[in-house]
Amino acid sequence: MRWSGVTAVLAGTWMLSLPAGAVAQRRPTLSLGFGLAPTWEETARSGTVTSRSGLLLEGAGEVAVSLVELSVLYRQGGLSTSDGSDQRDLIEGQATLGLRLVRWLRIDTGPRVRAYVTPAGTERWTFWEARIQAGARVIPPLGWAYLQVGRVFSGDLPGVTLDHGRGAEAGLEMRLARTPVVGRLGYWIHRVSVGGAQRVETLQGLSVALNLVR
Amino acid sequence: MKVVATALVIAGISAGYRADLRAQAAEDLVARAVRAYGDVDLDATVGFLRRWFASEAATRAPLDQRRRALTYLGAAEGLRGNADSATSAFERLVELDPRARLDEFIFPPEVTTRFEAVRFRTKVVSVTVAAVTDLRPDLPFTARLLASSPHQIRAALRRPAGGPFRVIYAGLIGDSLSVRWDGRDSSGALVASGTYLLEIFSTPAGGDLQRVVQVPLDITALPGDTLPAPPALPDSLLLPVRRGAGPGLEALFGGIIAGVGLAVLPPVLAPDADVTAWRWAVAGSVSLAGLVGFLRHLPGGTVAANQQANEALRREWRERAAAAAEQNRSRRAEATSLVIRAGQPAVIRLNPR
């Protein structure tokens, strides 16, 4: 049911977008960047909420050829409660295959792999997600605002069942004039409910990054 | 009355018939002379041919027939012992066609030897030119020269009443030669419209000028083609000077929607979570950027870069139009091409024997 719903949304978006003209024959671009991601995590487990925060390091890359965009994202860092009593490392990787239907609209899909590392062991979650992103030139031609919403449509979580998951991201990208450097300031949030709402993981953060675009 | 009319008709028909007969008889004279030569009746041969040359038919006869008549006349006169008459006939034959040769199977050695001697000392060229030449830089006026035997020639152009103004060739001709003229005088200017003469002077080595072949040229000078003015600048090449509403509104609404999304979506997605207030910083930045973008691209504002680009385009067009006009002024002032109509070449003997 989830699969068919997502597929219908994507297909409908694709068909609605086609008359506006596809973004054909764009010059291939390559983007590489790194940044910092102040992150807040909230774990609700059987009514008990634990909040952690920390600073993650972030690396990203993207290749765009014609309509197709392939991107990867990696974040890693330690998160701890405010008193330092509970601490765990978070490692998250994400790969997406996107299709830019028109200049302002992109759909993408791909896996997100998350690992919680504690002295007791490592917990690995894999989600398959679909996203849709809209953008606008806010300071033509250098500034670009974007808003993205996504949904987890499948997951591989050892020992627990996935209830649902969704996320959103929005931000601003600004290219420094006459340079290949693009700065990005974004906010993102990702929430996953597992085991019949026995456990809810909410992860949110800022993303301050610099990318080199060729 | 009827009798008179009938008599007049009969007289007219018979007069026309007699004229046809005379013409036919004149044309038959050459054939009869050739038959008489075959019968070794040399007097009859000469007689028929002299009658033919005296007739009107000889003046309008084709080259082949005149060449044939002169060949048999020279041969018959030589065999009759009239050396001067034979030489004269052969000289006329060589002037008529410098490439003429006698068939050694028809004529005896004393005839062919005499002819070769005459041909060798008769220095003359035949000139072949196109009836009409549209002279262009890549298509000069060309005269094809065929020589009777190797000798010195000089090809020059002059007005009928003036001296030569351009020598286009001076030197030896062996068998054949093509000489070209670009339609210009010795100063390099195209000649004006009028009648001109192309003259080829033939001189034996170490001897005096012997013959001149003159070709009358009727030249018409044409003014040069003018360049078309560049087509008017189409509006499609000009960039819009007034800014449209699109970019400004995209910036404003793009910023607002992203900002509102940042404000609204996190609480919707995670209603019971403690959503960080830092997202307001991002939402404010995005909205502010959208507002700045809108103000920078206010609809209806002037796009200075487009204005400058359009002005550069118009300036370039004006320069091209002025250059074309200037070139047309100079092209109209002087001729750039000639049409040359060539007449029949004529041979003039300068030291007749």
PDB file of C-alpha atoms in Angstrom, chain B residues 1-280:
ATOM      1  CA  MET B   1      -3.907  42.236-118.960  1.00  0.00           C
ATOM      2  CA  LYS B   2      -3.891  38.618-117.824  1.00  0.00           C
ATOM      3  CA  VAL B   3      -1.236  37.863-120.371  1.00  0.00           C
ATOM      4  CA  VAL B   4       1.027  40.603-118.981  1.00  0.00           C
ATOM      5  CA  ALA B   5       0.578  39.399-115.387  1.00  0.00           C
ATOM      6  CA  THR B   6       1.324  35.816-116.339  1.00  0.00           C
ATOM      7  CA  ALA B   7       4.441  36.933-118.227  1.00  0.00           C
ATOM      8  CA  LEU B   8       5.643  38.895-115.192  1.00  0.00           C
ATOM      9  CA  VAL B   9       5.171  35.919-112.853  1.00  0.00           C
ATOM     10  CA  ILE B  10       7.059  33.625-115.228  1.00  0.00           C
ATOM     11  CA  ALA B  11       9.833  36.190-115.578  1.00  0.00           C
ATOM     12  CA  GLY B  12      10.137  36.536-111.797  1.00  0.00           C
ATOM     13  CA  ILE B  13      10.265  32.802-111.225  1.00  0.00           C
ATOM     14  CA  SER B  14      12.828  32.317-113.971  1.00  0.00           C
ATOM     15  CA  ALA B  15      14.985  35.176-112.601  1.00  0.00           C
ATOM     16  CA  GLY B  16      14.997  33.624-109.142  1.00  0.00           C
ATOM     17  CA  TYR B  17      15.756  30.256-110.641  1.00  0.00           C
ATOM     18  CA  ARG B  18      18.654  31.719-112.586  1.00  0.00           C
ATOM     19  CA  ALA B  19      20.076  33.359-109.412  1.00  0.00           C
ATOM     20  CA  ASP B  20      19.871  30.029-107.573  1.00  0.00           C
ATOM     21  CA  LEU B  21      21.582  28.339-110.443  1.00  0.00           C
ATOM     22  CA  ARG B  22      24.380  30.916-110.404  1.00  0.00           C
ATOM     23  CA  ALA B  23      24.951  30.448-106.692  1.00  0.00           C
ATOM     24  CA  GLN B  24      24.899  26.690-107.043  1.00  0.00           C
ATOM     25  CA  ALA B  25      27.259  26.876-109.964  1.00  0.00           C
ATOM     26  CA  ALA B  26      29.673  29.061-107.961  1.00  0.00           C
ATOM     27  CA  GLU B  27      29.652  26.570-105.114  1.00  0.00           C
ATOM     28  CA  ASP B  28      30.221  23.741-107.608  1.00  0.00           C
ATOM     29  CA  LEU B  29      33.297  25.493-108.972  1.00  0.00           C
ATOM     30  CA  VAL B  30      35.504  24.259-106.130  1.00  0.00           C
ATOM     31  CA  ALA B  31      34.318  20.695-106.595  1.00  0.00           C
ATOM     32  CA  ARG B  32      34.845  20.964-110.351  1.00  0.00           C
ATOM     33  CA  ALA B  33      38.346  22.368-109.773  1.00  0.00           C
ATOM     34  CA  VAL B  34      39.200  19.418-107.505  1.00  0.00           C
ATOM     35  CA  ARG B  35      37.938  16.995-110.176  1.00  0.00           C
ATOM     36  CA  ALA B  36      39.951  18.848-112.835  1.00  0.00           C
ATOM     37  CA  TYR B  37      43.068  18.632-110.626  1.00  0.00           C
ATOM     38  CA  GLY B  38      42.449  14.889-110.386  1.00  0.00           C
ATOM     39  CA  ASP B  39      42.280  14.759-114.181  1.00  0.00           C
ATOM     40  CA  VAL B  40      45.562  16.705-114.252  1.00  0.00           C
ATOM     41  CA  ASP B  41      43.771  19.548-116.041  1.00  0.00           C
ATOM     42  CA  LEU B  42      45.668  22.283-114.224  1.00  0.00           C
ATOM     43  CA  ASP B  43      44.470  25.151-116.396  1.00  0.00           C
ATOM     44  CA  ALA B  44      40.866  24.208-115.748  1.00  0.00           C
ATOM     45  CA  THR B  45      41.619  23.880-112.038  1.00  0.00           C
ATOM     46  CA  VAL B  46      43.064  27.396-111.870  1.00  0.00           C
ATOM     47  CA  GLY B  47      40.263  28.734-114.032  1.00  0.00           C
ATOM     48  CA  PHE B  48      37.491  27.298-111.881  1.00  0.00           C
ATOM     49  CA  LEU B  49      39.152  28.488-108.684  1.00  0.00           C
ATOM     50  CA  ARG B  50      39.846  32.044-109.887  1.00  0.00           C
ATOM     51  CA  ARG B  51      36.201  32.300-110.989  1.00  0.00           C
ATOM     52  CA  TRP B  52      35.167  31.047-107.578  1.00  0.00           C
ATOM     53  CA  PHE B  53      37.367  33.557-105.720  1.00  0.00           C
ATOM     54  CA  ALA B  54      35.909  36.339-107.847  1.00  0.00           C
ATOM     55  CA  SER B  55      32.358  35.314-106.915  1.00  0.00           C
ATOM     56  CA  GLU B  56      30.361  36.385-103.889  1.00  0.00           C
ATOM     57  CA  ALA B  57      30.249  32.790-102.726  1.00  0.00           C
ATOM     58  CA  ALA B  58      33.942  32.903-101.802  1.00  0.00           C
ATOM     59  CA  THR B  59      33.438  35.747 -99.310  1.00  0.00           C
ATOM     60  CA  ARG B  60      30.797  33.882 -97.368  1.00  0.00           C
ATOM     61  CA  ALA B  61      32.194  30.383 -97.786  1.00  0.00           C
ATOM     62  CA  PRO B  62      33.100  28.380 -94.701  1.00  0.00           C
ATOM     63  CA  LEU B  63      36.699  28.119 -93.608  1.00  0.00           C
ATOM     64  CA  ASP B  64      37.045  24.536 -94.832  1.00  0.00           C
ATOM     65  CA  GLN B  65      35.997  25.414 -98.379  1.00  0.00           C
ATOM     66  CA  ARG B  66      38.267  28.464 -98.589  1.00  0.00           C
ATOM     67  CA  ARG B  67      41.159  26.411 -97.208  1.00  0.00           C
ATOM     68  CA  ARG B  68      40.453  23.712 -99.823  1.00  0.00           C
ATOM     69  CA  ALA B  69      40.281  26.219-102.662  1.00  0.00           C
ATOM     70  CA  LEU B  70      43.555  27.901-101.733  1.00  0.00           C
ATOM     71  CA  THR B  71      45.281  24.534-101.324  1.00  0.00           C
ATOM     72  CA  TYR B  72      44.328  23.405-104.851  1.00  0.00           C
ATOM     73  CA  LEU B  73      45.028  26.837-106.318  1.00  0.00           C
ATOM     74  CA  GLY B  74      48.547  26.888-104.856  1.00  0.00           C
ATOM     75  CA  ALA B  75      49.200  23.323-105.932  1.00  0.00           C
ATOM     76  CA  ALA B  76      47.918  23.859-109.514  1.00  0.00           C
ATOM     77  CA  GLU B  77      49.776  27.141-109.968  1.00  0.00           C
ATOM     78  CA  GLY B  78      52.993  25.533-108.706  1.00  0.00           C
ATOM     79  CA  LEU B  79      52.641  22.585-111.039  1.00  0.00           C
ATOM     80  CA  ARG B  80      51.915  24.991-113.895  1.00  0.00           C
ATOM     81  CA  GLY B  81      55.254  26.670-113.148  1.00  0.00           C
ATOM     82  CA  ASN B  82      53.755  29.884-111.698  1.00  0.00           C
ATOM     83  CA  ALA B  83      55.889  29.983-108.566  1.00  0.00           C
ATOM     84  CA  ASP B  84      54.812  33.474-107.437  1.00  0.00           C
ATOM     85  CA  SER B  85      51.154  32.674-107.836  1.00  0.00           C
ATOM     86  CA  ALA B  86      51.630  29.419-105.961  1.00  0.00           C
ATOM     87  CA  THR B  87      53.487  31.177-103.123  1.00  0.00           C
ATOM     88  CA  SER B  88      50.829  33.858-102.921  1.00  0.00           C
ATOM     89  CA  ALA B  89      48.060  31.276-102.688  1.00  0.00           C
ATOM     90  CA  PHE B  90      49.919  29.363 -99.971  1.00  0.00           C
ATOM     91  CA  GLU B  91      50.598  32.584 -98.026  1.00  0.00           C
ATOM     92  CA  ARG B  92      46.903  33.356 -98.076  1.00  0.00           C
ATOM     93  CA  LEU B  93      46.272  29.783 -96.939  1.00  0.00           C
ATOM     94  CA  VAL B  94      48.664  30.151 -93.992  1.00  0.00           C
ATOM     95  CA  GLU B  95      47.127  33.514 -93.046  1.00  0.00           C
ATOM     96  CA  LEU B  96      43.699  31.946 -93.211  1.00  0.00           C
ATOM     97  CA  ASP B  97      44.719  28.978 -91.086  1.00  0.00           C
ATOM     98  CA  PRO B  98      48.227  28.818 -89.623  1.00  0.00           C
ATOM     99  CA  ARG B  99      47.627  25.159 -88.771  1.00  0.00           C
ATOM    100  CA  ALA B 100      46.854  24.161 -92.372  1.00  0.00           C
ATOM    101  CA  ARG B 101      48.825  21.187 -93.702  1.00  0.00           C
ATOM    102  CA  LEU B 102      48.934  19.533 -97.153  1.00  0.00           C
ATOM    103  CA  ASP B 103      48.056  15.873 -97.543  1.00  0.00           C
ATOM    104  CA  GLU B 104      51.144  14.090 -98.841  1.00  0.00           C
ATOM    105  CA  PHE B 105      48.962  11.326-100.339  1.00  0.00           C
ATOM    106  CA  ILE B 106      47.195  13.836-102.608  1.00  0.00           C
ATOM    107  CA  PHE B 107      49.895  16.357-103.442  1.00  0.00           C
ATOM    108  CA  PRO B 108      53.336  15.607-104.865  1.00  0.00           C
ATOM    109  CA  PRO B 109      56.514  16.435-102.942  1.00  0.00           C
ATOM    110  CA  GLU B 110      57.301  19.598-104.947  1.00  0.00           C
ATOM    111  CA  VAL B 111      53.942  21.033-103.837  1.00  0.00           C
ATOM    112  CA  THR B 112      54.202  20.054-100.189  1.00  0.00           C
ATOM    113  CA  THR B 113      57.816  21.219-100.012  1.00  0.00           C
ATOM    114  CA  ARG B 114      56.874  24.600-101.452  1.00  0.00           C
ATOM    115  CA  PHE B 115      54.001  24.874 -99.002  1.00  0.00           C
ATOM    116  CA  GLU B 116      56.215  24.015 -96.012  1.00  0.00           C
ATOM    117  CA  ALA B 117      58.762  26.621 -97.101  1.00  0.00           C
ATOM    118  CA  VAL B 118      56.024  29.246 -97.398  1.00  0.00           C
ATOM    119  CA  ARG B 119      54.505  28.264 -94.065  1.00  0.00           C
ATOM    120  CA  PHE B 120      57.872  28.473 -92.353  1.00  0.00           C
ATOM    121  CA  ARG B 121      58.623  31.984 -93.543  1.00  0.00           C
ATOM    122  CA  THR B 122      55.076  33.276 -93.184  1.00  0.00           C
ATOM    123  CA  LYS B 123      54.910  34.474 -89.616  1.00  0.00           C
ATOM    124  CA  VAL B 124      51.314  34.836 -88.546  1.00  0.00           C
ATOM    125  CA  VAL B 125      48.979  33.727 -85.783  1.00  0.00           C
ATOM    126  CA  SER B 126      45.321  32.895 -85.721  1.00  0.00           C
ATOM    127  CA  VAL B 127      43.347  34.350 -82.836  1.00  0.00           C
ATOM    128  CA  THR B 128      40.410  32.669 -81.165  1.00  0.00           C
ATOM    129  CA  VAL B 129      38.425  34.620 -78.600  1.00  0.00           C
ATOM    130  CA  ALA B 130      35.046  34.192 -76.964  1.00  0.00           C
ATOM    131  CA  ALA B 131      32.352  36.232 -78.684  1.00  0.00           C
ATOM    132  CA  VAL B 132      31.342  37.721 -75.335  1.00  0.00           C
ATOM    133  CA  THR B 133      33.375  37.773 -72.150  1.00  0.00           C
ATOM    134  CA  ASP B 134      31.944  38.906 -68.827  1.00  0.00           C
ATOM    135  CA  LEU B 135      35.225  39.939 -67.371  1.00  0.00           C
ATOM    136  CA  ARG B 136      35.670  39.300 -63.681  1.00  0.00           C
ATOM    137  CA  PRO B 137      38.753  39.004 -61.483  1.00  0.00           C
ATOM    138  CA  ASP B 138      38.514  35.222 -61.752  1.00  0.00           C
ATOM    139  CA  LEU B 139      37.594  35.269 -65.439  1.00  0.00           C
ATOM    140  CA  PRO B 140      39.971  37.412 -67.519  1.00  0.00           C
ATOM    141  CA  PHE B 141      39.644  38.008 -71.235  1.00  0.00           C
ATOM    142  CA  THR B 142      41.581  35.213 -72.966  1.00  0.00           C
ATOM    143  CA  ALA B 143      42.853  35.007 -76.533  1.00  0.00           C
ATOM    144  CA  ARG B 144      44.067  31.670 -77.833  1.00  0.00           C
ATOM    145  CA  LEU B 145      46.868  32.082 -80.367  1.00  0.00           C
ATOM    146  CA  LEU B 146      47.978  29.430 -82.874  1.00  0.00           C
ATOM    147  CA  ALA B 147      51.224  30.096 -84.721  1.00  0.00           C
ATOM    148  CA  SER B 148      52.135  29.079 -88.274  1.00  0.00           C
ATOM    149  CA  SER B 149      55.710  28.516 -87.097  1.00  0.00           C
ATOM    150  CA  PRO B 150      57.810  29.696 -84.142  1.00  0.00           C
ATOM    151  CA  HIS B 151      58.369  33.474 -84.124  1.00  0.00           C
ATOM    152  CA  GLN B 152      58.312  36.583 -81.992  1.00  0.00           C
ATOM    153  CA  ILE B 153      54.965  38.172 -81.198  1.00  0.00           C
ATOM    154  CA  ARG B 154      53.714  41.155 -79.253  1.00  0.00           C
ATOM    155  CA  ALA B 155      50.121  41.333 -78.089  1.00  0.00           C
ATOM    156  CA  ALA B 156      48.877  44.791 -77.189  1.00  0.00           C
ATOM    157  CA  LEU B 157      45.684  46.766 -76.783  1.00  0.00           C
ATOM    158  CA  ARG B 158      44.971  50.218 -78.139  1.00  0.00           C
ATOM    159  CA  ARG B 159      42.230  52.601 -79.022  1.00  0.00           C
ATOM    160  CA  PRO B 160      41.542  52.737 -82.798  1.00  0.00           C
ATOM    161  CA  ALA B 161      42.883  56.260 -82.866  1.00  0.00           C
ATOM    162  CA  GLY B 162      45.675  55.888 -80.326  1.00  0.00           C
ATOM    163  CA  GLY B 163      48.842  54.051 -79.478  1.00  0.00           C
ATOM    164  CA  PRO B 164      48.993  50.879 -77.407  1.00  0.00           C
ATOM    165  CA  PHE B 165      48.124  51.422 -73.750  1.00  0.00           C
ATOM    166  CA  ARG B 166      48.789  47.919 -72.525  1.00  0.00           C
ATOM    167  CA  VAL B 167      51.142  45.183 -73.769  1.00  0.00           C
ATOM    168  CA  ILE B 168      49.891  41.838 -72.486  1.00  0.00           C
ATOM    169  CA  TYR B 169      52.564  39.642 -74.054  1.00  0.00           C
ATOM    170  CA  ALA B 170      55.877  40.079 -75.817  1.00  0.00           C
ATOM    171  CA  GLY B 171      58.030  37.108 -76.637  1.00  0.00           C
ATOM    172  CA  LEU B 172      58.299  33.864 -78.529  1.00  0.00           C
ATOM    173  CA  ILE B 173      55.373  31.778 -79.620  1.00  0.00           C
ATOM    174  CA  GLY B 174      56.110  28.167 -80.499  1.00  0.00           C
ATOM    175  CA  ASP B 175      52.983  26.265 -81.347  1.00  0.00           C
ATOM    176  CA  SER B 176      50.218  27.921 -79.378  1.00  0.00           C
ATOM    177  CA  LEU B 177      49.758  30.387 -76.571  1.00  0.00           C
ATOM    178  CA  SER B 178      47.001  31.808 -74.419  1.00  0.00           C
ATOM    179  CA  VAL B 179      47.244  35.472 -73.506  1.00  0.00           C
ATOM    180  CA  ARG B 180      45.076  37.009 -70.843  1.00  0.00           C
ATOM    181  CA  TRP B 181      43.949  40.538 -70.157  1.00  0.00           C
ATOM    182  CA  ASP B 182      42.393  41.738 -66.933  1.00  0.00           C
ATOM    183  CA  GLY B 183      40.654  44.680 -68.591  1.00  0.00           C
ATOM    184  CA  ARG B 184      43.037  47.240 -67.077  1.00  0.00           C
ATOM    185  CA  ASP B 185      45.365  49.735 -68.636  1.00  0.00           C
ATOM    186  CA  SER B 186      49.028  50.117 -67.739  1.00  0.00           C
ATOM    187  CA  SER B 187      48.094  52.224 -64.691  1.00  0.00           C
ATOM    188  CA  GLY B 188      45.944  49.406 -63.325  1.00  0.00           C
ATOM    189  CA  ALA B 189      42.559  51.096 -63.902  1.00  0.00           C
ATOM    190  CA  LEU B 190      39.722  49.360 -65.708  1.00  0.00           C
ATOM    191  CA  VAL B 191      39.303  50.767 -69.192  1.00  0.00           C
ATOM    192  CA  ALA B 192      36.289  52.884 -70.037  1.00  0.00           C
ATOM    193  CA  SER B 193      33.500  51.796 -72.369  1.00  0.00           C
ATOM    194  CA  GLY B 194      34.345  52.040 -76.063  1.00  0.00           C
ATOM    195  CA  THR B 195      35.915  50.306 -79.041  1.00  0.00           C
ATOM    196  CA  TYR B 196      39.403  48.882 -78.705  1.00  0.00           C
ATOM    197  CA  LEU B 197      41.723  46.750 -80.789  1.00  0.00           C
ATOM    198  CA  LEU B 198      43.632  43.697 -79.666  1.00  0.00           C
ATOM    199  CA  GLU B 199      46.677  43.481 -81.963  1.00  0.00           C
ATOM    200  CA  ILE B 200      49.117  40.622 -82.305  1.00  0.00           C
ATOM    201  CA  PHE B 201      52.269  41.621 -84.142  1.00  0.00           C
ATOM    202  CA  SER B 202      54.239  38.800 -85.762  1.00  0.00           C
ATOM    203  CA  THR B 203      57.949  39.280 -86.410  1.00  0.00           C
ATOM    204  CA  PRO B 204      60.413  36.689 -87.736  1.00  0.00           C
ATOM    205  CA  ALA B 205      63.579  36.293 -85.695  1.00  0.00           C
ATOM    206  CA  GLY B 206      65.967  39.073 -86.705  1.00  0.00           C
ATOM    207  CA  GLY B 207      63.495  40.368 -89.304  1.00  0.00           C
ATOM    208  CA  ASP B 208      61.014  43.175 -89.754  1.00  0.00           C
ATOM    209  CA  LEU B 209      57.472  43.237 -88.560  1.00  0.00           C
ATOM    210  CA  GLN B 210      55.557  41.053 -90.964  1.00  0.00           C
ATOM    211  CA  ARG B 211      51.901  40.812 -90.057  1.00  0.00           C
ATOM    212  CA  VAL B 212      49.374  42.117 -87.557  1.00  0.00           C
ATOM    213  CA  VAL B 213      46.206  40.353 -86.578  1.00  0.00           C
ATOM    214  CA  GLN B 214      43.595  42.817 -85.325  1.00  0.00           C
ATOM    215  CA  VAL B 215      40.608  41.822 -83.215  1.00  0.00           C
ATOM    216  CA  PRO B 216      38.070  44.599 -82.646  1.00  0.00           C
ATOM    217  CA  LEU B 217      36.750  44.677 -79.092  1.00  0.00           C
ATOM    218  CA  ASP B 218      33.585  46.449 -78.086  1.00  0.00           C
ATOM    219  CA  ILE B 219      33.856  47.032 -74.356  1.00  0.00           C
ATOM    220  CA  THR B 220      31.098  48.056 -71.977  1.00  0.00           C
ATOM    221  CA  ALA B 221      32.128  49.051 -68.466  1.00  0.00           C
ATOM    222  CA  LEU B 222      29.595  48.122 -65.801  1.00  0.00           C
ATOM    223  CA  PRO B 223      29.340  49.763 -62.417  1.00  0.00           C
ATOM    224  CA  GLY B 224      29.976  47.463 -59.473  1.00  0.00           C
ATOM    225  CA  ASP B 225      27.208  45.694 -57.627  1.00  0.00           C
ATOM    226  CA  THR B 226      26.194  47.518 -54.521  1.00  0.00           C
ATOM    227  CA  LEU B 227      26.040  45.855 -51.162  1.00  0.00           C
ATOM    228  CA  PRO B 228      22.634  45.473 -49.583  1.00  0.00           C
ATOM    229  CA  ALA B 229      22.090  47.438 -46.416  1.00  0.00           C
ATOM    230  CA  PRO B 230      22.115  45.156 -43.394  1.00  0.00           C
ATOM    231  CA  PRO B 231      18.607  43.970 -42.532  1.00  0.00           C
ATOM    232  CA  ALA B 232      16.865  45.876 -39.794  1.00  0.00           C
ATOM    233  CA  LEU B 233      17.656  44.625 -36.339  1.00  0.00           C
ATOM    234  CA  PRO B 234      14.882  42.184 -35.385  1.00  0.00           C
ATOM    235  CA  ASP B 235      13.275  42.736 -31.997  1.00  0.00           C
ATOM    236  CA  SER B 236      13.976  39.111 -31.168  1.00  0.00           C
ATOM    237  CA  LEU B 237      17.681  39.949 -30.865  1.00  0.00           C
ATOM    238  CA  LEU B 238      17.053  42.678 -28.307  1.00  0.00           C
ATOM    239  CA  LEU B 239      16.997  41.747 -24.668  1.00  0.00           C
ATOM    240  CA  PRO B 240      14.081  42.925 -22.544  1.00  0.00           C
ATOM    241  CA  VAL B 241      14.910  46.257 -20.953  1.00  0.00           C
ATOM    242  CA  ARG B 242      12.050  46.212 -18.462  1.00  0.00           C
ATOM    243  CA  ARG B 243      12.193  43.492 -15.894  1.00  0.00           C
ATOM    244  CA  GLY B 244       9.288  41.042 -15.873  1.00  0.00           C
ATOM    245  CA  ALA B 245       7.430  40.048 -12.749  1.00  0.00           C
ATOM    246  CA  GLY B 246       8.713  36.451 -12.826  1.00  0.00           C
ATOM    247  CA  PRO B 247      12.124  36.591 -11.106  1.00  0.00           C
ATOM    248  CA  GLY B 248      11.030  38.999  -8.372  1.00  0.00           C
ATOM    249  CA  LEU B 249       7.892  37.051  -7.533  1.00  0.00           C
ATOM    250  CA  GLU B 250       9.764  33.755  -7.630  1.00  0.00           C
ATOM    251  CA  ALA B 251      12.248  35.148  -5.124  1.00  0.00           C
ATOM    252  CA  LEU B 252       9.560  36.552  -2.834  1.00  0.00           C
ATOM    253  CA  PHE B 253       7.265  33.549  -2.825  1.00  0.00           C
ATOM    254  CA  GLY B 254      10.143  31.051  -2.873  1.00  0.00           C
ATOM    255  CA  GLY B 255      11.583  32.663   0.260  1.00  0.00           C
ATOM    256  CA  ILE B 256       8.214  32.941   1.989  1.00  0.00           C
ATOM    257  CA  ILE B 257       7.149  29.374   1.226  1.00  0.00           C
ATOM    258  CA  ALA B 258      10.483  27.942   2.398  1.00  0.00           C
ATOM    259  CA  GLY B 259      10.302  30.101   5.540  1.00  0.00           C
ATOM    260  CA  VAL B 260       6.731  29.074   6.279  1.00  0.00           C
ATOM    261  CA  GLY B 261       7.660  25.469   5.624  1.00  0.00           C
ATOM    262  CA  LEU B 262      10.438  25.712   8.195  1.00  0.00           C
ATOM    263  CA  ALA B 263       8.045  27.184  10.684  1.00  0.00           C
ATOM    264  CA  VAL B 264       5.166  24.799  10.119  1.00  0.00           C
ATOM    265  CA  LEU B 265       6.556  21.440   9.030  1.00  0.00           C
ATOM    266  CA  PRO B 266       8.658  20.426  12.092  1.00  0.00           C
ATOM    267  CA  PRO B 267       5.767  20.709  14.577  1.00  0.00           C
ATOM    268  CA  VAL B 268       3.518  18.879  12.125  1.00  0.00           C
ATOM    269  CA  LEU B 269       6.005  16.062  11.557  1.00  0.00           C
ATOM    270  CA  ALA B 270       6.983  15.735  15.210  1.00  0.00           C
ATOM    271  CA  PRO B 271       4.057  17.173  17.188  1.00  0.00           C
ATOM    272  CA  ASP B 272       5.201  15.921  20.562  1.00  0.00           C
ATOM    273  CA  ALA B 273       8.907  16.627  20.113  1.00  0.00           C
ATOM    274  CA  ASP B 274      10.835  19.602  21.330  1.00  0.00           C
ATOM    275  CA  VAL B 275      11.595  21.292  18.015  1.00  0.00           C
ATOM    276  CA  THR B 276      14.675  23.474  18.152  1.00  0.00           C
ATOM    277  CA  ALA B 277      14.193  27.229  17.909  1.00  0.00           C
ATOM    278  CA  TRP B 278      17.314  27.427  15.730  1.00  0.00           C
ATOM    279  CA  ARG B 279      15.101  26.646  12.765  1.00  0.00           C
ATOM    280  CA  TRP B 280      13.744  30.193  13.048  1.00  0.00           C
TER     281      TRP B 280
END
